[in-house]
Coordinates of C-alpha atoms in Angstrom, one line a residue:
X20 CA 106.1 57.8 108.2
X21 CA 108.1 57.6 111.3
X22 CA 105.9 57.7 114.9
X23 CA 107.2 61.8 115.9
X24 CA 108.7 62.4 119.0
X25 CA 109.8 64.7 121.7
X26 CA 113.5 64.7 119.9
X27 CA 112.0 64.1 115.9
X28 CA 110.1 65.6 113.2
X29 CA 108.9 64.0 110.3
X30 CA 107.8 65.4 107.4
X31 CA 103.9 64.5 106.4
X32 CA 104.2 64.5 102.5
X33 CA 100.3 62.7 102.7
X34 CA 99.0 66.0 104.4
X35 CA 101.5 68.1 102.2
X36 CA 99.6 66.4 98.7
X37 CA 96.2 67.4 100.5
X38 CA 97.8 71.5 101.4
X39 CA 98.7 71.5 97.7
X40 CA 95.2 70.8 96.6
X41 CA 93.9 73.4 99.3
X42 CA 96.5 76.0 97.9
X43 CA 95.4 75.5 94.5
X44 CA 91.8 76.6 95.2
X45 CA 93.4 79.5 97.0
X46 CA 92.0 82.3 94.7
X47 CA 88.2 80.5 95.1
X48 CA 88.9 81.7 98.5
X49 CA 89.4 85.3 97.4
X50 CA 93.4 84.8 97.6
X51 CA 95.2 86.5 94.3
X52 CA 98.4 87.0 96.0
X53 CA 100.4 84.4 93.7
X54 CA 98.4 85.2 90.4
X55 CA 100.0 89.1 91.0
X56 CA 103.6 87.9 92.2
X57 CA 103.5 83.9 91.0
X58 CA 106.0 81.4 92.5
X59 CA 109.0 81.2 90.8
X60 CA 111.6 78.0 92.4
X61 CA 115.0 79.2 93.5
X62 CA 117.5 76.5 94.9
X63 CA 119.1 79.5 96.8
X64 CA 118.0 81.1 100.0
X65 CA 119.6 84.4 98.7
X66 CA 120.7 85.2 95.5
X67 CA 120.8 87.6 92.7
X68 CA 118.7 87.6 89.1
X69 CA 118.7 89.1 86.0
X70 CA 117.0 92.3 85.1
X71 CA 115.9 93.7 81.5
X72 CA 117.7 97.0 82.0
X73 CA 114.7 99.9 81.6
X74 CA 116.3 101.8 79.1
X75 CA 116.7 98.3 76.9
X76 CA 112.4 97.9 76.5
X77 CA 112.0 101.0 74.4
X78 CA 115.9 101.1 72.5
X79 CA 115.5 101.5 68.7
X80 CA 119.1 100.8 67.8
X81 CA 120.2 100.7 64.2
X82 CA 119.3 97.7 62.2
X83 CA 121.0 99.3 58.8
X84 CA 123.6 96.7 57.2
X85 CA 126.0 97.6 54.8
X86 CA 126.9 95.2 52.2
X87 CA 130.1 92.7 53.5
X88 CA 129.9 93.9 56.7
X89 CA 128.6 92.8 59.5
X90 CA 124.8 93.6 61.5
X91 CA 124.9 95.8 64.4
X92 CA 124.2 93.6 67.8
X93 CA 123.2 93.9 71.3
X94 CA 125.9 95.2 73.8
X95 CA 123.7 95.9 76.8
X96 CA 124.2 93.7 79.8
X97 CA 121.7 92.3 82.0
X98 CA 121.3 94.4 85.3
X99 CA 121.4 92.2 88.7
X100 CA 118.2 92.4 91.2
X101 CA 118.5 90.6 94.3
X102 CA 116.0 88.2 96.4
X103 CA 117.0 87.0 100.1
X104 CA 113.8 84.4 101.3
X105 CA 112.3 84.4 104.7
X106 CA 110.6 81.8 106.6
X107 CA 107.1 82.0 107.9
X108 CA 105.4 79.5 109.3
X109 CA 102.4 78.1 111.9
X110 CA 101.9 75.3 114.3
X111 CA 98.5 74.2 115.5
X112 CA 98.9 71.5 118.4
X113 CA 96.2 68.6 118.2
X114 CA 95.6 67.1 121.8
X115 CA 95.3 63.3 122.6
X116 CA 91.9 63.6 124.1
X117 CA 90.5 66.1 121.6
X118 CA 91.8 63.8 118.7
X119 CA 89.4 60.8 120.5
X120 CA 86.5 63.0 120.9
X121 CA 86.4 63.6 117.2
X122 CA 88.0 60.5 115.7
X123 CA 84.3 59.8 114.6
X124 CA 83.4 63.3 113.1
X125 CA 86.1 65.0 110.9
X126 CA 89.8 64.0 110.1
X127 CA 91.4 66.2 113.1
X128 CA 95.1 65.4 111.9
X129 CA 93.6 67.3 108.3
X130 CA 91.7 70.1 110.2
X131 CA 94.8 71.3 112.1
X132 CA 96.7 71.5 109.3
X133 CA 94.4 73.5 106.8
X134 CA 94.2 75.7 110.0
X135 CA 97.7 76.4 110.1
X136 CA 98.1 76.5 106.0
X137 CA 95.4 79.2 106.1
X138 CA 97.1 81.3 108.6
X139 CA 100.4 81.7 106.7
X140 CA 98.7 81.9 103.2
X141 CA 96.3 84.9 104.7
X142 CA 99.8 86.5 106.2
X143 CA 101.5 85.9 102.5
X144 CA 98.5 87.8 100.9
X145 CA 99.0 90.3 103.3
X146 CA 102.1 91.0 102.7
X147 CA 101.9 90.9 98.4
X148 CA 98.8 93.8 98.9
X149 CA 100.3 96.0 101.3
X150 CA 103.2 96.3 98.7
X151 CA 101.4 96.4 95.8
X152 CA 98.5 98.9 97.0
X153 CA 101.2 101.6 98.4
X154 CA 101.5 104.9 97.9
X155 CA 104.9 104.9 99.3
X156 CA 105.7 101.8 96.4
X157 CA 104.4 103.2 93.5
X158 CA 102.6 106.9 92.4
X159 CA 99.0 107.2 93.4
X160 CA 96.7 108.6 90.8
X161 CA 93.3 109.8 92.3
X162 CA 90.6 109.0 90.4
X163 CA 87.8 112.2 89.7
X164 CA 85.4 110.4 90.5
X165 CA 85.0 107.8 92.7
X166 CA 83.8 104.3 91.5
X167 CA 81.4 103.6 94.0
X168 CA 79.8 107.1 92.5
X169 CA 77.5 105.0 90.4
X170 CA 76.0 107.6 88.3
X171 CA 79.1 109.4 87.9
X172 CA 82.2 107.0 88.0
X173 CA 84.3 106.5 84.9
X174 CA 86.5 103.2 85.5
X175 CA 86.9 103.2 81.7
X176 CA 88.3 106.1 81.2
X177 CA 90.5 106.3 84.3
X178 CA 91.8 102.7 83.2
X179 CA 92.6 103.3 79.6
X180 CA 94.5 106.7 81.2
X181 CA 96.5 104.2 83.1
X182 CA 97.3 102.0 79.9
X183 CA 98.3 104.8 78.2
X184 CA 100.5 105.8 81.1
X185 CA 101.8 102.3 81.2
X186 CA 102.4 102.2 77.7
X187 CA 104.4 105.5 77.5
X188 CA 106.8 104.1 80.9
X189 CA 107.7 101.1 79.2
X190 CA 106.0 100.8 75.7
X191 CA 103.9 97.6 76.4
X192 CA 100.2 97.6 77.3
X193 CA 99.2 96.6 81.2
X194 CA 97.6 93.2 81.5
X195 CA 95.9 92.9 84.7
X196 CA 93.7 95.1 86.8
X197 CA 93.7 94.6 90.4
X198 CA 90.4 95.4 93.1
X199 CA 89.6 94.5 96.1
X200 CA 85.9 92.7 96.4
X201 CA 83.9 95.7 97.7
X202 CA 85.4 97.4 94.3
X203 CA 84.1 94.7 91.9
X204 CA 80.9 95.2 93.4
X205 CA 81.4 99.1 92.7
X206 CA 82.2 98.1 89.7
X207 CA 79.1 96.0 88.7
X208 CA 76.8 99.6 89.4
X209 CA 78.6 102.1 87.4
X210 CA 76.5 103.6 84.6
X211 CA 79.8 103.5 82.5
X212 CA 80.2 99.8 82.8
X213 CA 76.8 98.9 83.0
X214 CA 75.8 100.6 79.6
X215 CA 78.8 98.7 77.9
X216 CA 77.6 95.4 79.5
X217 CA 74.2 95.5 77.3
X218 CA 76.2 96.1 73.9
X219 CA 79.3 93.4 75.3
X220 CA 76.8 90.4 76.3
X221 CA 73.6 90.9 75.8
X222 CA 70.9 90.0 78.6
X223 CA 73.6 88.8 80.9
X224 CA 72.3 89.8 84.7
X225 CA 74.6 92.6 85.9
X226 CA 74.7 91.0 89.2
X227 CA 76.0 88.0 87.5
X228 CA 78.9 89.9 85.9
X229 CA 82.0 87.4 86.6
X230 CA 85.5 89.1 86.7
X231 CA 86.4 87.6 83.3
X232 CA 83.6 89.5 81.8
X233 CA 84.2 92.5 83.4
X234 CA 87.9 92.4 81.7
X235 CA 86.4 92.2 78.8
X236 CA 84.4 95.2 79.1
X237 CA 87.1 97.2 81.2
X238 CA 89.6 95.7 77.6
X239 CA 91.9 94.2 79.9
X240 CA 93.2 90.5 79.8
X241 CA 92.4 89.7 83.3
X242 CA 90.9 91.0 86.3
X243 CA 91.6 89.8 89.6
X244 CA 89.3 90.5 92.5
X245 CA 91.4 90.2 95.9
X246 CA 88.6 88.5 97.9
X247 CA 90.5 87.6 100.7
X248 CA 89.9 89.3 104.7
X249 CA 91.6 89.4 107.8
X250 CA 90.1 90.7 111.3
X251 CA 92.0 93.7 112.0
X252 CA 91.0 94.3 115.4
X253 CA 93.7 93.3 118.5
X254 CA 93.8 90.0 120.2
X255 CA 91.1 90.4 123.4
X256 CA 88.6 93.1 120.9
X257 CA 85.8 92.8 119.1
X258 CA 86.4 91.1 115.5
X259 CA 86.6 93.9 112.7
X260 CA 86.6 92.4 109.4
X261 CA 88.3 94.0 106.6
X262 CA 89.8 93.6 103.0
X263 CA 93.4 92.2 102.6
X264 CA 93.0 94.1 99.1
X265 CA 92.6 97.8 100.1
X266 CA 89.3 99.2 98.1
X267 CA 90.6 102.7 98.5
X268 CA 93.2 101.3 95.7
X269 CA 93.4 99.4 92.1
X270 CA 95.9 98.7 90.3
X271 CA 96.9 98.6 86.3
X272 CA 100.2 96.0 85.8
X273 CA 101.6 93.7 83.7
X274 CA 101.9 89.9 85.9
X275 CA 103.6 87.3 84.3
X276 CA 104.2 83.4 85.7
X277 CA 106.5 82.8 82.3
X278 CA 109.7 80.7 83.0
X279 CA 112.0 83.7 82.2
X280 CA 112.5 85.6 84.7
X281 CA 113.9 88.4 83.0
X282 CA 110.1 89.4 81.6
X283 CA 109.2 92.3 82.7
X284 CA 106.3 92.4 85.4
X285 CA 105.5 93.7 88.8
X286 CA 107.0 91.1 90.7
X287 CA 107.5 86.7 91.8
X288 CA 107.3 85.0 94.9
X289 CA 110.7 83.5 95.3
X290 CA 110.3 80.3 96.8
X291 CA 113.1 78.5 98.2
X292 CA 112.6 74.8 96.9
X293 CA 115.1 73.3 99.0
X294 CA 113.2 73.6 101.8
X295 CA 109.4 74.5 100.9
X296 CA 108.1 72.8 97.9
X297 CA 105.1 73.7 96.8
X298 CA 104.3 77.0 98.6
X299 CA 104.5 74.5 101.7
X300 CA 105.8 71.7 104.0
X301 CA 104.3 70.0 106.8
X302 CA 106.2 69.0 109.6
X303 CA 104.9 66.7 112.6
X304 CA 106.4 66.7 116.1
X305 CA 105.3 65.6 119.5
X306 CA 105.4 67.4 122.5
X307 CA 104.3 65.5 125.5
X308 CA 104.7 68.1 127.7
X309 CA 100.8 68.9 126.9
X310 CA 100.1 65.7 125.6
X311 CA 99.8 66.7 121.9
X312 CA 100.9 66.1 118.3
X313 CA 102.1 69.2 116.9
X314 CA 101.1 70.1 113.3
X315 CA 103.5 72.5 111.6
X316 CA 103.2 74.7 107.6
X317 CA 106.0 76.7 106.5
X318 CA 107.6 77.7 103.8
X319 CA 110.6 80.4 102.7
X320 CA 109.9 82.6 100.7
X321 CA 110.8 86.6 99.3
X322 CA 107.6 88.3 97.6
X323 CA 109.4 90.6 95.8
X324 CA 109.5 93.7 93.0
X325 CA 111.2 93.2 89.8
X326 CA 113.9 96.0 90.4
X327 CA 117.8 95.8 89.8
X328 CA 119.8 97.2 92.4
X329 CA 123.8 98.4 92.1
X330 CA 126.5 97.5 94.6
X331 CA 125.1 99.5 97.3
X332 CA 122.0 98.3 97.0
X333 CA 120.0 101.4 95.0
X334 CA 117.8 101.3 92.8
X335 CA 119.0 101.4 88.8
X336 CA 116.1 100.0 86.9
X337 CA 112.5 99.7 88.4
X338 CA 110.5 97.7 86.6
X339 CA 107.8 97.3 88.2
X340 CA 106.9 100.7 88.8
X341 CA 107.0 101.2 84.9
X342 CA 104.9 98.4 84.6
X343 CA 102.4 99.5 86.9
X344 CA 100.3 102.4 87.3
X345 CA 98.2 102.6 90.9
X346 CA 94.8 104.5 90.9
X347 CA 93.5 105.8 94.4
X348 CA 90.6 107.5 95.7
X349 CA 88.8 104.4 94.3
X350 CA 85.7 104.6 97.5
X351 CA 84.5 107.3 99.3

């Protein structure tokens, strides 16, 4: 590595190796963001992708062959969505004097940077939730009763009302339920779900109810609990701690981190490899002005819906709304 300077920035592929590890125990951290849109490697900043036309998941065309002639075959085209990345990134500056007064404590150069690769990975899950729980993105369906209504919730039944929503959009079955903490908690108390935990394993401490097990009860393939929280309060106020995963929201989908990116699902992170491998780069710089080494993350990326768009940029096929079915009223 080069020594940085006022007129150079190097690139600190050492503390990049360390960010990876740190992004990879994102979701033990309470981040889901990239298990419900997963990264999928562009070489493009902007470019278009192919789309499973809607109509093409549920055709039945006719298979009937006549002898010496020849089989029927596919004429439908691929439809075109479009992705356009954007950077974000973070720099934390790391002083001369503080990095002598805690040379001897903690690895300052690693602190700064975990500081700044938390900030934009907290603003990327922020930005995948507040799409995905929307009523403006997708239909709400209130629930009847709410799930933190322990006696009287019925997550079961309001789920397998959304599979079978699901199923009649776009003829495949959801794979993935999405809450917030404060709803898996919820969860965990209803009668409902509690009464199917005795028969589903036996003696297992309700409190100690992991989210696989709770797919299992809830028949889904995965649940993921969106643990993650931000302080919503202004710069200057009070802190006010909230969910990045809105509990007044869950949602039913299909996610998919397959190679093809013509499976159907909700969505993909489109990175942009060419300049942010790995979800991140870090960047050194100095700035002598205040007598500091500055510690930069970033990376450039488009968290976007699986939708295919025409020349004018409306929507033809939406996939991911007929993937996805989005139940509200989920808390008081």
């Amino acid at each position: 590595m080069g020594f940085p300077t006022n007129d150079t920035t190097v690139q600190r592929p050492d503390l990049g190796m360390a960010v990876t590890e740190y992004i990879e125990n994102a979701p033990f951290a309470g981040y889901i963001g990239l298990q419900v849109m997963p990264l999928f490697p562009v070489t493009e900043q902007s470019a278009t992708f192919p789309v499973l036309p809607k109509e093409a998941l549920l055709s039945v065309p006719d298979t009937r062959r006549a002898m010496r002639s020849n089989y029927n075959r596919g004429d439908w085209e691929f439809e075109e969505g479009y992705y356009a990345t954007r950077e974000n990134g973070w720099e934390e500056p790391l002083d001369d004097r503080e990095r002598k007064l805690y040379q001897s404590k903690f690895d300052a150069e690693m602190v700064a940077t975990r500081r700044a690769t938390s900030i934009i990975l907290r603003n990327q899950e922020v930005r995948i939730a507040s799409k995905v729980f929307n009523g403006s993105n997708f239909t709400a369906h209130p629930v009847t009763n709410e799930w933190d209504d322990a006696a009287n919730a019925t997550p079961i039944d309001d789920i397998n009302a959304g599979k079978l929503a699901v199923r009649q959009a776009c003829g495949m079955i959801p794979n993935t339920l999405i809450i917030s903490f404060t709803t898996f908690v919820n969860l965990k108390r209803c009668a409902q779900v509690v009464e199917l935990l005795k028969y589903t394993f036996p003696g297992e401490k309700i409190n100690s109810m992991s989210p696989a097990q709770l797919a299992v009860v809830l028949d889904v393939e995965k649940v993921l609990v969106g643990g993650a929280v931000f302080n919503a309060a202004k710069k200057g106020q009070n802190a006010s701690i909230a969910d990045v995963w809105d509990s007044e929201y869950a949602m039913l989908t299909i996610t998919s981190d397959a190679p093809d990116i013509s499976e159907p699902c909700i969505g993909r992170t489109f990175i942009w490899t060419e300049d942010s491998e790995n979800n991140a780069v870090v960047e050194q710089y100095r700035d002598d002005a205040i007598r500091s080494d500055i510690f930069r993350c970033r990376h450039d990326t488009d968290e976007a819906f699986i939708v295919s768009l025409d020349g004018n940029k409306n929507i033809v096929s939406n996939i991911s709304q007929a993937v996805s079915y989005l139940l509200s009223n989920i808390t008081t």
